XYZ file of C-alpha atoms in Angstrom:
104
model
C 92.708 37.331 61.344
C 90.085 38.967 63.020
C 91.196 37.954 66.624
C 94.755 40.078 65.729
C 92.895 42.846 64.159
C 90.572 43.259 67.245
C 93.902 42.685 69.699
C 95.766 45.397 67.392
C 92.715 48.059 67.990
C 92.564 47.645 71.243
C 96.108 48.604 71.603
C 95.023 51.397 69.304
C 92.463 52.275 71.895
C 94.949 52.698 74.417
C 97.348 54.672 72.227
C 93.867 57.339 71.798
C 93.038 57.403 75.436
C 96.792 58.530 76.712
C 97.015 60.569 73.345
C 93.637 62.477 74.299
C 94.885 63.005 78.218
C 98.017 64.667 76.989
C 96.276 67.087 74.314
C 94.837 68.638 77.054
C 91.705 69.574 75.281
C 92.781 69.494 71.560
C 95.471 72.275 72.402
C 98.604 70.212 71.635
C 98.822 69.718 67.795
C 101.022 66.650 67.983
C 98.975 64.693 70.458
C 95.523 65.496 69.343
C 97.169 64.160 65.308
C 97.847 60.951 67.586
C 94.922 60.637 69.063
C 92.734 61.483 65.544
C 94.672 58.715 63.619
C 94.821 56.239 66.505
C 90.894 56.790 67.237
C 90.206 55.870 63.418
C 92.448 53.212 63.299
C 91.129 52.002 66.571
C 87.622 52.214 65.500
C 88.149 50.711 61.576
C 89.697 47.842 63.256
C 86.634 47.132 65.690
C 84.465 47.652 62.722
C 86.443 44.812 60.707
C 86.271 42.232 63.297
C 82.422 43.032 63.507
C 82.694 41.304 60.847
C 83.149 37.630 61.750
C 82.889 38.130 66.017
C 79.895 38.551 67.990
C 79.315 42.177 69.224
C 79.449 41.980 72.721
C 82.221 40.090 72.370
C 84.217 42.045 70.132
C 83.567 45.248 72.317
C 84.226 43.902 75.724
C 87.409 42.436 74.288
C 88.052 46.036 72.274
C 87.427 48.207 75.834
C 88.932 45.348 78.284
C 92.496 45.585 76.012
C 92.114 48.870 75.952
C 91.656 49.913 79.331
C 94.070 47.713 80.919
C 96.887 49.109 78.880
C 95.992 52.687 79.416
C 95.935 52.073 83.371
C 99.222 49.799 82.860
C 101.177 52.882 80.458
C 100.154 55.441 83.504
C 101.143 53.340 86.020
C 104.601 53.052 84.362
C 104.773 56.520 83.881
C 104.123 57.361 87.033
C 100.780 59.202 86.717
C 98.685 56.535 88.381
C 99.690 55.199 91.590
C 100.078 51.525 91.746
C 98.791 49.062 93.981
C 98.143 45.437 94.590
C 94.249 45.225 94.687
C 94.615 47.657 91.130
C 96.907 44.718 89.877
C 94.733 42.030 90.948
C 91.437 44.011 89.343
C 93.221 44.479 86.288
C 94.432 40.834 86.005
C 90.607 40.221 86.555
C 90.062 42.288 83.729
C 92.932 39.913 81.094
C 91.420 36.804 82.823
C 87.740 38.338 81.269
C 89.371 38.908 77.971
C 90.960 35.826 77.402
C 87.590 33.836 78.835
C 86.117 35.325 75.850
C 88.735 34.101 73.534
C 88.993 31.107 74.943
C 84.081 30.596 75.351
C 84.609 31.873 71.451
């Protein structure tokens, strides 16, 4: 349970990031609501799987989700160019994560 709660927040944690790029600056009502609900949610999540997983573990797993679907979104959307070497870092990055599912 607390492997899918931890996956879950990190998705959250991408859903904040975009949502805080596109408030620009708390100025947008509707994204900044996004971004306040997704940051809690985000963060409660984390805080559960504290619970049972190590740290380190749970927070490089947390930021490592997190990031890579936050570059991935703006790469589909166009505002982030895409290349192979950012591919290849950010399948680095998944290869990390699921090392530390996998060493858990």
């Amino acid at each position: 349970m607390s492997w899918t709660v931890l996956v879950l927040s990190g998705v959250l944690e991408a859903v904040w990031a975009t949502a805080l790029g596109r408030s620009e600056g708390f100025t947008r009502p509707a994204p900044t609501a996004v971004f306040a609900v997704a940051l809690v949610l985000s963060m409660a999540g984390l805080a559960f799987a504290m619970r049972e997983l190590p740290v380190g573990t749970s927070y490089a797993v947390w930021v490592g989700i997190g990031a890579v679907l936050t570059v991935v979104y703006a790469m589909a959307t166009g505002t982030e160019s895409v290349s192979l070497l950012k591919v290849l870092f950010l399948a680095m990055i998944v290869g990390g994560v699921v090392g530390l599912k996998v060493a858990h």
